[in-house]
PDB file of C-alpha atoms in Angstrom:
ATOM      1  CA  MET X   1     -21.555  62.442 119.207  1.00 96.00           C
ATOM      2  CA  LYS X   2     -20.769  60.470 116.000  1.00 98.00           C
ATOM      3  CA  ILE X   3     -23.804  59.792 114.195  1.00 98.00           C
ATOM      4  CA  LEU X   4     -24.080  57.874 110.910  1.00 98.00           C
ATOM      5  CA  MET X   5     -27.323  58.673 108.828  1.00 98.00           C
ATOM      6  CA  VAL X   6     -28.078  56.042 106.107  1.00 98.00           C
ATOM      7  CA  LEU X   7     -29.488  57.377 102.571  1.00 98.00           C
ATOM      8  CA  THR X   8     -31.167  55.030  99.605  1.00 98.00           C
ATOM      9  CA  SER X   9     -29.673  54.650  96.467  1.00 98.00           C
ATOM     10  CA  HIS X  10     -32.843  53.424  95.141  1.00 98.00           C
ATOM     11  CA  ASP X  11     -34.584  55.760  92.244  1.00 98.00           C
ATOM     12  CA  GLN X  12     -37.156  53.400  90.603  1.00 97.00           C
ATOM     13  CA  MET X  13     -40.499  53.352  91.443  1.00 96.00           C
ATOM     14  CA  GLY X  14     -40.790  49.581  90.608  1.00 92.00           C
ATOM     15  CA  ASP X  15     -41.528  49.528  87.353  1.00 91.00           C
ATOM     16  CA  THR X  16     -44.053  52.597  86.968  1.00 92.00           C
ATOM     17  CA  GLY X  17     -41.708  54.931  85.472  1.00 93.00           C
ATOM     18  CA  HIS X  18     -41.164  57.338  87.881  1.00 95.00           C
ATOM     19  CA  LYS X  19     -38.875  58.348  90.063  1.00 97.00           C
ATOM     20  CA  THR X  20     -37.877  58.105  93.345  1.00 97.00           C
ATOM     21  CA  GLY X  21     -35.278  58.048  96.421  1.00 98.00           C
ATOM     22  CA  PHE X  22     -35.197  59.317  99.892  1.00 98.00           C
ATOM     23  CA  TRP X  23     -37.782  62.409 101.014  1.00 98.00           C
ATOM     24  CA  LEU X  24     -35.818  65.644 101.189  1.00 98.00           C
ATOM     25  CA  GLU X  25     -37.239  67.066 104.757  1.00 97.00           C
ATOM     26  CA  GLU X  26     -36.643  63.585 106.208  1.00 98.00           C
ATOM     27  CA  PHE X  27     -32.818  64.177 105.544  1.00 98.00           C
ATOM     28  CA  THR X  28     -32.737  67.767 106.057  1.00 98.00           C
ATOM     29  CA  ALA X  29     -34.632  68.070 109.378  1.00 98.00           C
ATOM     30  CA  PRO X  30     -32.857  65.252 111.089  1.00 98.00           C
ATOM     31  CA  TYR X  31     -29.384  66.670 109.562  1.00 98.00           C
ATOM     32  CA  TYR X  32     -29.841  70.223 111.128  1.00 98.00           C
ATOM     33  CA  VAL X  33     -30.974  68.187 114.612  1.00 98.00           C
ATOM     34  CA  PHE X  34     -27.877  66.840 114.669  1.00 98.00           C
ATOM     35  CA  LYS X  35     -25.517  69.338 113.417  1.00 98.00           C
ATOM     36  CA  ASP X  36     -26.774  72.194 115.936  1.00 98.00           C
ATOM     37  CA  ALA X  37     -26.226  69.610 118.688  1.00 98.00           C
ATOM     38  CA  GLY X  38     -22.868  69.220 118.223  1.00 98.00           C
ATOM     39  CA  ALA X  39     -22.916  66.242 116.505  1.00 98.00           C
ATOM     40  CA  ASP X  40     -20.313  64.802 113.759  1.00 98.00           C
ATOM     41  CA  ILE X  41     -22.082  63.096 110.695  1.00 98.00           C
ATOM     42  CA  THR X  42     -20.939  60.907 108.607  1.00 98.00           C
ATOM     43  CA  LEU X  43     -23.438  60.342 104.948  1.00 98.00           C
ATOM     44  CA  ALA X  44     -23.418  56.681 103.825  1.00 98.00           C
ATOM     45  CA  SER X  45     -25.534  54.962 100.947  1.00 98.00           C
ATOM     46  CA  PRO X  46     -24.829  51.835  99.325  1.00 98.00           C
ATOM     47  CA  LYS X  47     -23.772  52.913  96.111  1.00 98.00           C
ATOM     48  CA  GLY X  48     -21.518  55.926  97.647  1.00 98.00           C
ATOM     49  CA  GLY X  49     -22.037  59.218  96.107  1.00 98.00           C
ATOM     50  CA  GLN X  50     -24.813  61.143  95.445  1.00 98.00           C
ATOM     51  CA  PRO X  51     -28.531  59.681  96.622  1.00 98.00           C
ATOM     52  CA  PRO X  52     -31.369  59.854  94.844  1.00 98.00           C
ATOM     53  CA  VAL X  53     -33.804  62.709  95.961  1.00 98.00           C
ATOM     54  CA  ASP X  54     -37.637  62.132  95.617  1.00 97.00           C
ATOM     55  CA  PRO X  55     -38.790  64.688  93.009  1.00 96.00           C
ATOM     56  CA  ASN X  56     -41.734  65.000  94.881  1.00 95.00           C
ATOM     57  CA  SER X  57     -40.127  66.017  97.813  1.00 96.00           C
ATOM     58  CA  GLU X  58     -38.691  69.120  96.024  1.00 95.00           C
ATOM     59  CA  ALA X  59     -41.944  70.265  95.158  1.00 93.00           C
ATOM     60  CA  GLU X  60     -42.945  73.726  96.486  1.00 91.00           C
ATOM     61  CA  GLY X  61     -45.530  71.807  98.503  1.00 90.00           C
ATOM     62  CA  ALA X  62     -43.415  69.291 100.355  1.00 92.00           C
ATOM     63  CA  LEU X  63     -40.302  72.274 101.230  1.00 92.00           C
ATOM     64  CA  THR X  64     -39.849  73.313 104.699  1.00 95.00           C
ATOM     65  CA  GLU X  65     -37.286  75.253 106.939  1.00 96.00           C
ATOM     66  CA  THR X  66     -34.743  72.813 106.677  1.00 97.00           C
ATOM     67  CA  THR X  67     -34.769  71.878 103.085  1.00 97.00           C
ATOM     68  CA  GLU X  68     -34.322  76.110 102.793  1.00 96.00           C
ATOM     69  CA  ARG X  69     -31.839  75.851 104.376  1.00 97.00           C
ATOM     70  CA  PHE X  70     -30.407  72.761 103.047  1.00 98.00           C
ATOM     71  CA  MET X  71     -30.529  74.551  99.516  1.00 95.00           C
ATOM     72  CA  LYS X  72     -28.598  77.292 100.975  1.00 97.00           C
ATOM     73  CA  ASP X  73     -26.134  75.023 102.654  1.00 98.00           C
ATOM     74  CA  ALA X  74     -22.958  74.959 100.159  1.00 98.00           C
ATOM     75  CA  HIS X  75     -20.812  72.307 102.806  1.00 97.00           C
ATOM     76  CA  ALA X  76     -24.603  69.860 103.537  1.00 98.00           C
ATOM     77  CA  LYS X  77     -24.853  69.527  99.857  1.00 98.00           C
ATOM     78  CA  GLU X  78     -20.945  68.606  99.152  1.00 98.00           C
ATOM     79  CA  MET X  79     -21.384  66.309 101.888  1.00 98.00           C
ATOM     80  CA  LEU X  80     -24.806  65.029 100.445  1.00 98.00           C
ATOM     81  CA  ALA X  81     -23.102  64.423  96.892  1.00 98.00           C
ATOM     82  CA  SER X  82     -20.299  62.272  98.057  1.00 98.00           C
ATOM     83  CA  THR X  83     -21.835  59.604 100.513  1.00 98.00           C
ATOM     84  CA  LYS X  84     -19.341  57.063 101.720  1.00 98.00           C
ATOM     85  CA  LYS X  85     -19.988  54.113 100.288  1.00 98.00           C
ATOM     86  CA  LEU X  86     -21.783  51.263 103.187  1.00 97.00           C
ATOM     87  CA  SER X  87     -19.339  48.838 102.475  1.00 97.00           C
ATOM     88  CA  ASP X  88     -16.542  51.193 103.889  1.00 98.00           C
ATOM     89  CA  VAL X  89     -18.432  51.660 107.257  1.00 98.00           C
ATOM     90  CA  ASP X  90     -17.818  51.007 110.311  1.00 97.00           C
ATOM     91  CA  MET X  91     -20.310  50.932 113.392  1.00 98.00           C
ATOM     92  CA  ASN X  92     -17.508  51.160 115.748  1.00 97.00           C
ATOM     93  CA  GLU X  93     -17.120  54.516 115.015  1.00 98.00           C
ATOM     94  CA  TYR X  94     -20.148  55.578 115.899  1.00 98.00           C
ATOM     95  CA  ASP X  95     -22.917  56.485 118.205  1.00 98.00           C
ATOM     96  CA  ALA X  96     -25.614  56.051 116.528  1.00 98.00           C
ATOM     97  CA  ILE X  97     -27.166  55.112 113.280  1.00 98.00           C
ATOM     98  CA  PHE X  98     -30.303  56.340 111.767  1.00 99.00           C
ATOM     99  CA  TYR X  99     -32.050  56.000 107.934  1.00 98.00           C
ATOM    100  CA  PRO X 100     -34.158  58.621 106.471  1.00 98.00           C
ATOM    101  CA  GLY X 101     -37.152  57.625 104.683  1.00 97.00           C
ATOM    102  CA  GLY X 102     -38.231  57.971 101.484  1.00 97.00           C
ATOM    103  CA  HIS X 103     -39.747  55.120  99.392  1.00 98.00           C
ATOM    104  CA  GLY X 104     -36.400  54.037  98.153  1.00 98.00           C
ATOM    105  CA  PRO X 105     -35.319  52.218 101.578  1.00 98.00           C
ATOM    106  CA  LEU X 106     -38.044  49.497 100.604  1.00 98.00           C
ATOM    107  CA  TRP X 107     -36.026  48.135  97.884  1.00 98.00           C
ATOM    108  CA  ASP X 108     -32.885  48.758  98.395  1.00 98.00           C
ATOM    109  CA  LEU X 109     -31.798  48.577 102.002  1.00 98.00           C
ATOM    110  CA  ALA X 110     -34.194  46.984 103.640  1.00 98.00           C
ATOM    111  CA  ASN X 111     -32.402  43.576 101.673  1.00 97.00           C
ATOM    112  CA  ASP X 112     -28.861  45.428 102.065  1.00 98.00           C
ATOM    113  CA  GLU X 113     -26.246  43.008 103.834  1.00 98.00           C
ATOM    114  CA  LYS X 114     -23.916  45.909 105.011  1.00 98.00           C
ATOM    115  CA  SER X 115     -27.004  47.563 106.219  1.00 98.00           C
ATOM    116  CA  VAL X 116     -27.996  44.982 108.193  1.00 98.00           C
ATOM    117  CA  ALA X 117     -24.971  44.258 109.864  1.00 98.00           C
ATOM    118  CA  LEU X 118     -24.257  47.292 110.499  1.00 98.00           C
ATOM    119  CA  ILE X 119     -27.758  47.967 112.355  1.00 98.00           C
ATOM    120  CA  LYS X 120     -27.078  44.073 113.783  1.00 98.00           C
ATOM    121  CA  THR X 121     -23.856  45.821 115.407  1.00 98.00           C
ATOM    122  CA  ALA X 122     -24.997  48.871 116.416  1.00 98.00           C
ATOM    123  CA  TYR X 123     -27.626  46.645 118.647  1.00 98.00           C
ATOM    124  CA  GLU X 124     -25.108  44.070 119.808  1.00 97.00           C
ATOM    125  CA  GLN X 125     -22.769  47.290 120.859  1.00 97.00           C
ATOM    126  CA  ASP X 126     -25.893  49.173 122.370  1.00 97.00           C
ATOM    127  CA  LYS X 127     -25.683  51.866 120.617  1.00 98.00           C
ATOM    128  CA  VAL X 128     -28.649  54.385 118.834  1.00 98.00           C
ATOM    129  CA  ILE X 129     -30.685  53.103 116.224  1.00 98.00           C
ATOM    130  CA  GLY X 130     -33.302  55.217 114.591  1.00 98.00           C
ATOM    131  CA  ALA X 131     -35.662  55.402 111.487  1.00 98.00           C
ATOM    132  CA  VAL X 132     -38.274  57.759 110.217  1.00 98.00           C
ATOM    133  CA  CYS X 133     -40.825  57.383 107.811  1.00 98.00           C
ATOM    134  CA  HIS X 134     -40.489  54.190 105.329  1.00 98.00           C
ATOM    135  CA  ALA X 135     -37.230  54.184 106.469  1.00 98.00           C
ATOM    136  CA  PRO X 136     -38.525  51.584 109.427  1.00 98.00           C
ATOM    137  CA  ALA X 137     -38.213  48.807 106.200  1.00 98.00           C
ATOM    138  CA  VAL X 138     -34.648  48.428 107.281  1.00 98.00           C
ATOM    139  CA  PHE X 139     -35.314  45.815 110.069  1.00 98.00           C
ATOM    140  CA  LYS X 140     -36.859  43.680 107.947  1.00 98.00           C
ATOM    141  CA  ASN X 141     -34.103  41.599 108.010  1.00 98.00           C
ATOM    142  CA  VAL X 142     -32.039  42.163 110.744  1.00 98.00           C
ATOM    143  CA  PHE X 143     -32.654  39.201 113.096  1.00 97.00           C
ATOM    144  CA  ILE X 144     -31.120  39.728 116.453  1.00 95.00           C
ATOM    145  CA  LYS X 145     -31.699  35.775 117.352  1.00 92.00           C
ATOM    146  CA  PRO X 146     -32.894  33.023 114.858  1.00 90.00           C
ATOM    147  CA  GLU X 147     -36.384  33.905 114.884  1.00 91.00           C
ATOM    148  CA  GLN X 148     -36.394  37.087 116.276  1.00 96.00           C
ATOM    149  CA  ASN X 149     -36.306  40.168 114.133  1.00 98.00           C
ATOM    150  CA  LEU X 150     -34.963  43.412 115.847  1.00 98.00           C
ATOM    151  CA  VAL X 151     -38.458  44.796 116.368  1.00 98.00           C
ATOM    152  CA  GLY X 152     -39.545  42.122 118.227  1.00 98.00           C
ATOM    153  CA  GLY X 153     -41.170  42.751 121.247  1.00 97.00           C
ATOM    154  CA  ARG X 154     -40.354  46.384 120.810  1.00 98.00           C
ATOM    155  CA  LYS X 155     -42.271  49.156 120.453  1.00 98.00           C
ATOM    156  CA  VAL X 156     -42.478  51.026 117.182  1.00 98.00           C
ATOM    157  CA  THR X 157     -44.142  53.068 114.645  1.00 98.00           C
ATOM    158  CA  GLY X 158     -43.260  53.941 110.781  1.00 98.00           C
ATOM    159  CA  PHE X 159     -45.365  55.283 107.623  1.00 98.00           C
ATOM    160  CA  THR X 160     -49.213  53.591 108.292  1.00 98.00           C
ATOM    161  CA  ASN X 161     -51.239  51.200 105.859  1.00 98.00           C
ATOM    162  CA  THR X 162     -53.935  54.711 105.244  1.00 98.00           C
ATOM    163  CA  GLU X 163     -50.987  57.023 104.605  1.00 98.00           C
ATOM    164  CA  GLU X 164     -49.370  54.562 101.901  1.00 98.00           C
ATOM    165  CA  ASP X 165     -52.875  54.247 100.412  1.00 97.00           C
ATOM    166  CA  ALA X 166     -53.636  58.246 100.276  1.00 97.00           C
ATOM    167  CA  VAL X 167     -50.482  58.460  98.481  1.00 95.00           C
ATOM    168  CA  GLN X 168     -51.684  55.219  96.287  1.00 95.00           C
ATOM    169  CA  LEU X 169     -49.272  53.036  96.259  1.00 95.00           C
ATOM    170  CA  THR X 170     -49.989  50.371  97.983  1.00 96.00           C
ATOM    171  CA  ASN X 171     -49.891  48.193  95.166  1.00 96.00           C
ATOM    172  CA  ILE X 172     -46.285  49.544  93.807  1.00 95.00           C
ATOM    173  CA  VAL X 173     -44.608  49.045  97.209  1.00 97.00           C
ATOM    174  CA  PRO X 174     -42.578  45.603  97.616  1.00 97.00           C
ATOM    175  CA  PHE X 175     -44.229  45.700 101.270  1.00 98.00           C
ATOM    176  CA  LEU X 176     -46.040  48.217 103.770  1.00 98.00           C
ATOM    177  CA  VAL X 177     -43.630  49.073 106.952  1.00 98.00           C
ATOM    178  CA  GLU X 178     -46.971  49.008 109.152  1.00 98.00           C
ATOM    179  CA  ASP X 179     -47.581  44.919 107.910  1.00 98.00           C
ATOM    180  CA  MET X 180     -43.899  44.090 107.583  1.00 98.00           C
ATOM    181  CA  LEU X 181     -43.407  45.914 111.367  1.00 98.00           C
ATOM    182  CA  LYS X 182     -46.387  43.920 112.824  1.00 98.00           C
ATOM    183  CA  GLU X 183     -45.845  40.452 110.868  1.00 98.00           C
ATOM    184  CA  ASN X 184     -42.186  40.530 113.325  1.00 98.00           C
ATOM    185  CA  ALA X 185     -44.186  41.337 116.064  1.00 97.00           C
ATOM    186  CA  GLY X 186     -43.146  44.306 116.660  1.00 98.00           C
ATOM    187  CA  GLU X 187     -45.578  46.825 118.922  1.00 98.00           C
ATOM    188  CA  TYR X 188     -46.846  49.285 116.415  1.00 98.00           C
ATOM    189  CA  THR X 189     -48.410  52.262 117.016  1.00 98.00           C
ATOM    190  CA  ARG X 190     -49.594  54.794 115.194  1.00 98.00           C
ATOM    191  CA  GLY X 191     -50.709  58.330 115.288  1.00 98.00           C
ATOM    192  CA  ASP X 192     -53.379  59.811 112.927  1.00 98.00           C
ATOM    193  CA  ASP X 193     -52.179  60.504 109.217  1.00 98.00           C
ATOM    194  CA  TRP X 194     -49.500  62.713 108.530  1.00 97.00           C
ATOM    195  CA  ALA X 195     -49.553  63.996 112.513  1.00 98.00           C
ATOM    196  CA  PRO X 196     -46.085  63.863 114.147  1.00 98.00           C
ATOM    197  CA  HIS X 197     -45.805  60.398 116.254  1.00 98.00           C
ATOM    198  CA  ILE X 198     -42.390  59.653 117.903  1.00 98.00           C
ATOM    199  CA  VAL X 199     -42.050  56.104 119.752  1.00 98.00           C
ATOM    200  CA  VAL X 200     -38.819  55.768 121.709  1.00 98.00           C
ATOM    201  CA  ASP X 201     -38.577  51.979 122.965  1.00 98.00           C
ATOM    202  CA  GLY X 202     -34.529  52.001 124.912  1.00 97.00           C
ATOM    203  CA  LYS X 203     -31.895  52.961 122.444  1.00 98.00           C
ATOM    204  CA  LEU X 204     -34.664  51.832 119.119  1.00 98.00           C
ATOM    205  CA  ILE X 205     -36.073  54.791 117.859  1.00 98.00           C
ATOM    206  CA  THR X 206     -38.740  55.520 115.366  1.00 98.00           C
ATOM    207  CA  GLY X 207     -40.752  58.395 113.286  1.00 98.00           C
ATOM    208  CA  GLN X 208     -44.373  57.780 111.425  1.00 98.00           C
ATOM    209  CA  ASN X 209     -43.825  59.908 108.543  1.00 98.00           C
ATOM    210  CA  PRO X 210     -42.131  63.175 107.325  1.00 96.00           C
ATOM    211  CA  ALA X 211     -43.816  65.193 109.982  1.00 96.00           C
ATOM    212  CA  SER X 212     -42.098  63.164 112.591  1.00 98.00           C
ATOM    213  CA  SER X 213     -38.673  63.322 111.122  1.00 98.00           C
ATOM    214  CA  GLU X 214     -37.265  66.347 113.189  1.00 98.00           C
ATOM    215  CA  GLY X 215     -39.053  65.250 116.600  1.00 98.00           C
ATOM    216  CA  ALA X 216     -37.087  61.432 116.234  1.00 98.00           C
ATOM    217  CA  ALA X 217     -34.104  62.565 115.486  1.00 98.00           C
ATOM    218  CA  LYS X 218     -34.538  64.891 118.723  1.00 98.00           C
ATOM    219  CA  ALA X 219     -34.896  61.620 120.700  1.00 98.00           C
ATOM    220  CA  VAL X 220     -31.791  60.025 119.062  1.00 98.00           C
ATOM    221  CA  VAL X 221     -29.892  63.411 120.382  1.00 98.00           C
ATOM    222  CA  GLN X 222     -31.397  62.479 124.203  1.00 98.00           C
ATOM    223  CA  ALA X 223     -31.051  59.163 123.887  1.00 98.00           C
ATOM    224  CA  LEU X 224     -27.385  59.707 123.040  1.00 98.00           C
ATOM    225  CA  GLN X 225     -26.763  62.591 125.777  1.00 96.00           C
ATOM    226  CA  GLU X 226     -28.242  59.865 128.367  1.00 94.00           C
ATOM    227  CA  SER X 227     -25.959  57.231 127.165  1.00 86.00           C
TER     228      SER X 227
END
């Protein structure tokens, strides 16, 4: 199993002056699910190098077993510090593509032409595509036919409007993940706020929030094992 994990390079929360990036647990939980399943993992980001970590995801209350494991894992930290540039990545070399969330992807990956092209190639080659929390934002501009978005007519989930409201960023983010998925004719479902909710539609796998990151990654591994 060769899995490409794509992280954001964007570190500014709009014009608020606050920092953002990827959510640490949404990277570490899937990373260790993939690693423990024996996958060969490549990390990439639009700018390459060290992607920005959302400082809130490093706060005491956000830490988990996998973030603690990562903190002691020199190899994983080195991998994260030296992500490949997206422009140097060839989807033909991978069996799956997976996007951890955090608010960063709303600004860069949602509009990144290389990311869009990688997802389209993965779709055309019937590969596994996964995204968790805010990362389904990356599907915003992925059109598999004129007028048909990748999520059109497919079961999906992602960070809910009420979760965004709870973190008081509804008026800061460039768009709401739930609204965007619905506008693109996705069959959006959700669980309770902050509870795990994973949706599998063939080889398209989405998770609602940070609590869904491990489950979404396990679903990716299962889909790979079945294909």
